[in-house]
CSV table of C-alpha atoms in Angstrom, one decimal:
chain,number,residue,atom,x,y,z
A,1,MET,CA,12.4,147.3,82.4
A,2,GLN,CA,12.2,148.4,86.0
A,3,ALA,CA,10.6,145.2,87.4
A,4,PRO,CA,13.3,142.8,86.2
A,5,LEU,CA,16.1,145.0,87.6
A,6,SER,CA,14.4,145.1,91.0
A,7,TYR,CA,13.9,141.4,90.9
A,8,TYR,CA,17.5,140.6,90.1
A,9,THR,CA,18.6,143.1,92.8
A,10,ILE,CA,16.5,141.3,95.4
A,11,ILE,CA,18.0,138.0,94.3
A,12,LEU,CA,21.5,139.3,94.6
A,13,ILE,CA,20.9,140.8,98.1
A,14,SER,CA,19.3,137.5,99.3
A,15,LEU,CA,22.3,135.5,98.0
A,16,SER,CA,24.7,137.9,99.7
A,17,LEU,CA,22.8,137.7,103.0
A,18,ALA,CA,22.7,133.9,102.8
A,19,GLY,CA,26.4,133.8,102.2
A,20,GLY,CA,27.0,136.1,105.2
A,21,CYS,CA,24.9,133.9,107.5
A,22,ARG,CA,26.9,130.8,106.3
A,23,SER,CA,30.1,132.6,107.0
A,24,SER,CA,29.0,133.6,110.4
A,25,ARG,CA,27.9,130.0,111.2
A,26,ASN,CA,31.3,128.7,110.0
A,27,ASP,CA,33.1,131.2,112.2
A,28,GLN,CA,31.1,130.1,115.2
A,29,ALA,CA,31.7,126.5,114.4
A,30,ALA,CA,35.4,127.1,114.1
A,31,SER,CA,35.4,128.9,117.4
A,32,SER,CA,33.4,126.2,119.2
A,33,SER,CA,35.9,123.5,117.9
A,34,GLN,CA,38.8,125.4,119.3
A,35,THR,CA,40.8,123.3,121.9
A,36,GLY,CA,41.8,124.7,125.2
A,37,SER,CA,45.3,124.9,126.5
A,38,TRP,CA,46.1,122.3,129.1
A,39,GLN,CA,48.8,123.3,131.6
A,40,GLN,CA,51.1,120.3,132.3
A,41,GLN,CA,52.8,122.0,135.2
A,42,PRO,CA,51.2,124.7,137.5
A,43,ILE,CA,52.2,128.2,136.7
A,44,ILE,CA,54.1,130.1,139.4
A,45,ILE,CA,52.4,133.5,139.8
A,46,ASP,CA,55.5,135.7,140.1
A,47,GLY,CA,55.2,138.3,137.4
A,48,SER,CA,57.5,136.4,135.0
A,49,ASP,CA,56.6,134.9,131.7
A,50,ALA,CA,59.5,132.4,131.7
A,51,ASP,CA,57.3,129.4,132.4
A,52,TRP,CA,54.8,130.2,129.6
A,53,PRO,CA,55.2,128.7,126.1
A,54,LYS,CA,56.1,131.2,123.4
A,55,PRO,CA,54.7,132.7,121.3
A,56,LEU,CA,51.7,133.6,123.2
A,57,PRO,CA,48.5,132.4,121.4
A,58,TYR,CA,46.5,135.6,121.4
A,59,THR,CA,47.4,139.1,120.2
A,60,ASP,CA,45.5,142.4,120.2
A,61,ARG,CA,47.3,144.6,117.7
A,62,LYS,CA,45.4,147.7,118.5
A,63,GLU,CA,46.3,147.6,122.2
A,64,LYS,CA,49.8,146.0,121.5
A,65,LEU,CA,49.0,143.2,123.9
A,66,ASN,CA,49.9,139.5,123.9
A,67,TYR,CA,48.0,137.2,126.2
A,68,ALA,CA,47.4,133.6,127.1
A,69,VAL,CA,44.9,131.5,129.1
A,70,SER,CA,45.5,128.0,130.2
A,71,ASN,CA,44.3,125.6,132.9
A,72,ASP,CA,45.0,122.5,134.8
A,73,ARG,CA,42.7,120.5,137.1
A,74,ASP,CA,42.7,123.2,139.7
A,75,ASN,CA,43.2,126.6,138.2
A,76,VAL,CA,42.8,128.9,135.3
A,77,TYR,CA,45.9,130.9,134.5
A,78,ILE,CA,46.0,134.2,132.7
A,79,LEU,CA,49.0,136.1,131.3
A,80,VAL,CA,48.9,139.6,129.8
A,81,SER,CA,52.1,141.0,128.3
A,82,THR,CA,53.0,144.3,126.6
A,83,ARG,CA,56.3,145.9,125.5
A,84,SER,CA,54.6,149.1,124.5
A,85,PRO,CA,55.5,152.0,126.9
A,86,GLN,CA,52.2,153.7,126.2
A,87,GLU,CA,50.2,150.5,127.0
A,88,GLN,CA,52.3,149.9,130.1
A,89,GLN,CA,51.4,153.3,131.4
A,90,LYS,CA,47.8,152.9,130.6
A,91,ILE,CA,47.7,149.7,132.6
A,92,ILE,CA,49.8,151.1,135.6
A,93,GLN,CA,48.2,154.5,135.9
A,94,GLY,CA,44.7,153.9,134.5
A,95,GLY,CA,44.1,150.4,135.9
A,96,MET,CA,43.0,147.0,134.5
A,97,THR,CA,40.3,144.5,135.3
A,98,VAL,CA,40.3,140.9,134.1
A,99,TRP,CA,36.9,139.3,134.0
A,100,ILE,CA,36.0,135.6,133.9
A,101,ASN,CA,32.5,134.6,132.7
A,102,ASN,CA,31.7,131.0,133.5
A,103,GLN,CA,28.8,131.0,131.0
A,104,ALA,CA,31.1,131.9,128.1
A,105,GLU,CA,29.3,135.2,127.7
A,106,LYS,CA,31.1,138.4,126.8
A,107,ASN,CA,29.4,140.3,129.5
A,108,GLU,CA,31.1,141.7,132.6
A,109,SER,CA,27.9,142.3,134.5
A,110,SER,CA,27.6,138.5,135.0
A,111,SER,CA,31.3,137.8,135.5
A,112,MET,CA,33.7,137.7,138.4
A,113,GLY,CA,36.6,140.1,138.1
A,114,ILE,CA,40.1,140.9,139.4
A,115,GLY,CA,40.8,144.6,139.6
A,116,PHE,CA,44.6,145.1,139.5
A,117,PRO,CA,46.2,147.5,139.0
A,118,LEU,CA,43.5,149.8,140.3
A,119,ASP,CA,43.0,153.3,139.1
A,120,SER,CA,46.0,155.2,140.6
A,121,ARG,CA,43.6,158.0,141.7
A,122,LYS,CA,42.0,155.4,144.1
A,123,ASN,CA,45.2,154.5,145.8
A,124,ARG,CA,44.5,155.4,149.4
A,125,ASP,CA,48.0,155.6,150.7
A,126,ARG,CA,49.1,157.8,147.9
A,127,GLU,CA,46.1,160.1,148.2
A,128,LEU,CA,46.7,160.6,151.9
A,129,MET,CA,50.4,161.3,151.4
A,130,ALA,CA,49.6,163.8,148.6
A,131,GLN,CA,47.2,165.6,150.9
A,132,ALA,CA,49.7,165.7,153.8
A,133,ARG,CA,52.6,166.8,151.6
A,134,PRO,CA,51.2,168.4,148.4
A,135,GLY,CA,54.5,170.0,147.5
A,136,GLN,CA,56.5,166.8,147.7
A,137,TYR,CA,54.0,164.6,145.9
A,138,LYS,CA,52.8,167.1,143.2
A,139,ASP,CA,53.4,165.5,139.8
A,140,LYS,CA,55.4,162.7,141.3
A,141,GLY,CA,55.6,159.7,139.1
A,142,ILE,CA,53.7,156.4,139.7
A,143,THR,CA,55.8,153.2,139.8
A,144,LEU,CA,54.9,149.6,140.6
A,145,ASP,CA,55.7,150.3,144.3
A,146,ASP,CA,52.7,152.6,144.4
A,147,LEU,CA,50.3,149.8,143.4
A,148,LYS,CA,49.1,148.8,146.9
A,149,ASP,CA,45.6,147.3,146.4
A,150,TYR,CA,43.6,144.9,144.4
A,151,SER,CA,39.9,144.1,144.3
A,152,LEU,CA,37.8,140.9,143.6
A,153,TYR,CA,34.4,141.5,142.1
A,154,SER,CA,31.4,139.2,142.4
A,155,PHE,CA,33.2,136.1,143.6
A,156,LYS,CA,30.7,136.1,146.5
A,157,ASN,CA,27.2,137.4,146.2
A,158,GLU,CA,27.9,140.3,144.0
A,159,SER,CA,30.3,141.7,146.6
A,160,ILE,CA,33.5,143.7,146.2
A,161,GLU,CA,36.4,142.5,148.3
A,162,ASN,CA,39.5,144.7,148.7
A,163,TYR,CA,43.0,143.5,149.6
A,164,GLU,CA,46.5,144.7,149.9
A,165,TYR,CA,48.8,143.6,147.1
A,166,GLY,CA,50.4,140.3,148.2
A,167,GLN,CA,47.7,139.6,150.8
A,168,SER,CA,46.0,136.2,150.3
A,169,ASN,CA,42.2,135.9,149.9
A,170,GLU,CA,39.6,133.3,150.6
A,171,GLU,CA,38.9,132.6,147.0
A,172,GLY,CA,42.5,131.5,146.4
A,173,VAL,CA,43.1,134.1,143.6
A,174,GLN,CA,46.7,135.1,143.0
A,175,VAL,CA,47.8,138.1,141.0
A,176,ARG,CA,51.2,139.6,140.3
A,177,ILE,CA,52.7,142.3,138.0
A,178,ASP,CA,56.3,142.9,137.2
A,179,TYR,CA,58.7,143.6,134.3
A,180,ASN,CA,60.8,140.8,132.7
A,181,LYS,CA,64.4,141.3,131.6
A,182,GLU,CA,63.3,142.5,128.1
A,183,GLY,CA,61.2,145.3,129.6
A,184,ASP,CA,57.8,143.7,129.0
A,185,LEU,CA,55.2,144.4,131.6
A,186,ILE,CA,53.9,141.0,132.7
A,187,TYR,CA,50.6,140.5,134.5
A,188,GLU,CA,49.8,137.0,135.8
A,189,ALA,CA,46.8,135.7,137.6
A,190,SER,CA,45.5,132.3,138.7
A,191,VAL,CA,41.9,131.6,139.7
A,192,PRO,CA,40.7,128.3,141.2
A,193,LEU,CA,38.2,126.5,139.1
A,194,SER,CA,36.2,125.9,142.3
A,195,SER,CA,35.8,129.7,142.6
A,196,ILE,CA,34.8,130.1,139.0
A,197,TYR,CA,32.2,127.2,139.2
A,198,PRO,CA,31.2,127.3,142.9
A,199,GLN,CA,28.1,125.2,142.3
A,200,ASN,CA,30.1,122.4,140.7
A,201,THR,CA,30.6,120.1,143.7
A,202,SER,CA,31.8,117.2,141.6
A,203,HIS,CA,34.9,119.3,140.5
A,204,ASN,CA,34.5,117.9,137.0
A,205,PHE,CA,35.2,120.8,134.6
A,206,ALA,CA,35.5,118.8,131.4
A,207,GLY,CA,33.6,120.5,128.5
A,208,LYS,CA,33.3,123.8,130.2
A,209,THR,CA,33.9,127.0,128.2
A,210,VAL,CA,34.8,130.4,129.7
A,211,ALA,CA,35.0,133.9,128.4
A,212,VAL,CA,38.0,136.0,129.6
A,213,GLY,CA,37.8,139.8,129.3
A,214,ILE,CA,40.7,142.2,129.7
A,215,PHE,CA,39.5,145.8,130.4
A,216,ILE,CA,42.1,148.5,130.4
A,217,GLU,CA,40.8,151.7,131.9
A,218,GLY,CA,43.4,153.9,130.3
A,219,LEU,CA,44.5,157.3,131.5
A,220,PRO,CA,42.4,160.0,133.0
A,221,PRO,CA,41.9,163.0,130.7
A,222,ASP,CA,44.6,165.1,132.3
A,223,ALA,CA,47.3,162.6,131.8
A,224,HIS,CA,49.6,162.7,128.7
A,225,VAL,CA,52.6,160.9,127.4
A,226,ARG,CA,55.6,162.2,125.5
A,227,GLN,CA,57.6,159.8,123.4
A,228,ASP,CA,61.0,161.3,122.6
A,229,GLY,CA,62.7,160.7,119.3
A,230,GLY,CA,66.2,159.4,118.8
A,231,GLY,CA,66.3,156.4,121.2
A,232,GLY,CA,62.8,155.2,121.4
A,233,GLY,CA,62.7,156.2,125.1
A,234,VAL,CA,59.7,157.5,126.9
A,235,SER,CA,59.7,160.6,129.0
A,236,ILE,CA,56.6,160.6,131.3
A,237,GLY,CA,56.5,163.3,134.0
A,238,GLY,CA,60.0,162.7,135.3
A,239,GLY,CA,61.4,159.9,133.1
A,240,LEU,CA,62.2,156.3,134.0
A,241,GLY,CA,62.0,154.6,137.3
A,242,VAL,CA,63.1,151.1,138.3
A,243,GLY,CA,60.4,148.5,139.1
A,244,SER,CA,61.3,146.6,142.2
A,245,PHE,CA,58.6,143.8,142.3
A,246,GLY,CA,60.0,140.3,142.4
A,247,SER,CA,62.5,138.7,140.1
A,248,GLY,CA,61.7,140.6,136.9
A,249,GLY,CA,64.5,143.1,137.4
A,250,GLY,CA,63.3,145.1,134.4
A,251,VAL,CA,63.0,148.9,134.0
A,252,GLY,CA,59.7,150.3,135.1
A,253,LEU,CA,58.0,153.5,134.0
A,254,SER,CA,57.7,156.4,136.3
A,255,ILE,CA,54.5,158.2,135.3
A,256,GLY,CA,53.5,161.7,136.1
A,257,THR,CA,50.5,163.8,135.2
A,258,GLY,CA,49.8,167.2,133.6
A,259,SER,CA,52.6,167.1,131.0
A,260,LEU,CA,52.0,167.5,127.3
A,261,GLY,CA,52.3,164.3,125.4
A,262,ARG,CA,53.3,163.8,121.8
A,263,ILE,CA,53.3,160.4,120.1
A,264,GLY,CA,54.5,160.1,116.5
A,265,GLY,CA,54.5,163.8,116.1
A,266,LYS,CA,50.9,164.3,117.3
A,267,ASP,CA,49.2,165.1,120.6
A,268,LYS,CA,47.4,162.1,121.9
A,269,GLN,CA,45.6,161.4,125.1
A,270,LEU,CA,45.4,157.7,126.2
A,271,TYR,CA,42.4,157.5,128.3
A,272,GLN,CA,39.9,155.5,126.2
A,273,LEU,CA,38.6,152.3,127.8
A,274,SER,CA,39.7,149.2,126.0
A,275,ARG,CA,37.8,145.9,126.1
A,276,ILE,CA,39.2,142.6,124.9
A,277,TRP,CA,37.2,139.3,125.1
A,278,GLN,CA,38.3,135.8,124.3
A,279,VAL,CA,36.0,132.8,124.5
A,280,MET,CA,37.6,129.4,124.9
A,281,PRO,CA,37.0,125.9,126.2
A,282,LEU,CA,38.9,124.7,129.1
A,283,GLY,CA,41.9,122.5,128.3
A,284,ARG,CA,41.8,118.7,128.9
A,285,SER,CA,44.5,116.5,130.2
A,286,ARG,CA,46.3,114.5,127.5
C-alpha cells in the first residue's frame, strides 16, 4: 500500500510544480507585454503633480506610495507621491534614492542613482550649525528648507557627484520635492535618455526597457514618531512646519529626534530600508 501512495504523491507534486512554472511564465509574459507611458508634453520638474494624469499607475500599499514613470523622446520622468505623514518623514529625514537600470535588472549595483533627499545626518550645513550652536539646534525639527544637497551615483565611471539643491549638473538631471495643496509630498525627477544610454549614439530608444528602483532609507534608530488621536495630526519633535519650496504651498512636516513615538497605540520605529522596483518598457510615440 505504501508504494502507490508515494507514486501518487510524486505525481501531484510534479503537476503542482508544472502549474507553478506555467503561472510564472505567464506572469513574465504579461509583464513583458506591458506598454510604456508616452509623455505627450514635457513634464515641468517643479514639485507639483498637477501635470501628471491621475490616478497614478503604480501603488505600493505597504509604503503608502503612489508613483509613475513616463518618457518622451528626450527624458524619463519619475513621480513619487505620498500623503502618509509617517512615510513623508521617512523620506525627508531618512533619505531616498531613485535608481535607474538600463538593462531592466532589479539591481542597484549596476544602476545609476539620484540621492535626494539625502540622509539628514549627512547635511553638512546643519551639522556645522549644530556643532557651533548645540543649544539652539538640539532637537530642532527638519523641514524641506534643510534639504541642501543631492547626489548622482554612477552616471560617470562609477563616480559620485554632489550638488547643492537647485544647482544644475552636466548629466541634465533635474529633481524637485515639495508639497501639493492637498498635503501630499511630491518628488519629481527627469533624467535624459542620453544619460541613461550613453553608448546609444543614434538616440533611438525604441524597444528599450528600464527598471526603476525607489529606495527609502527610513529613519535612524533614535528617531520616533507620535501620531496624536482626535484629528489625524502628527506631532513630531515640535509639530508642524510650513514647507516653502516652490508653488506647492502645502504644509510640511517639522521632524525632530529623540521623542517617543506611538502609531495606532503601539510604539513603532520607522527606520527599516524599503526597496520598490518596477520594470517597464519605454513608451512610444503614438
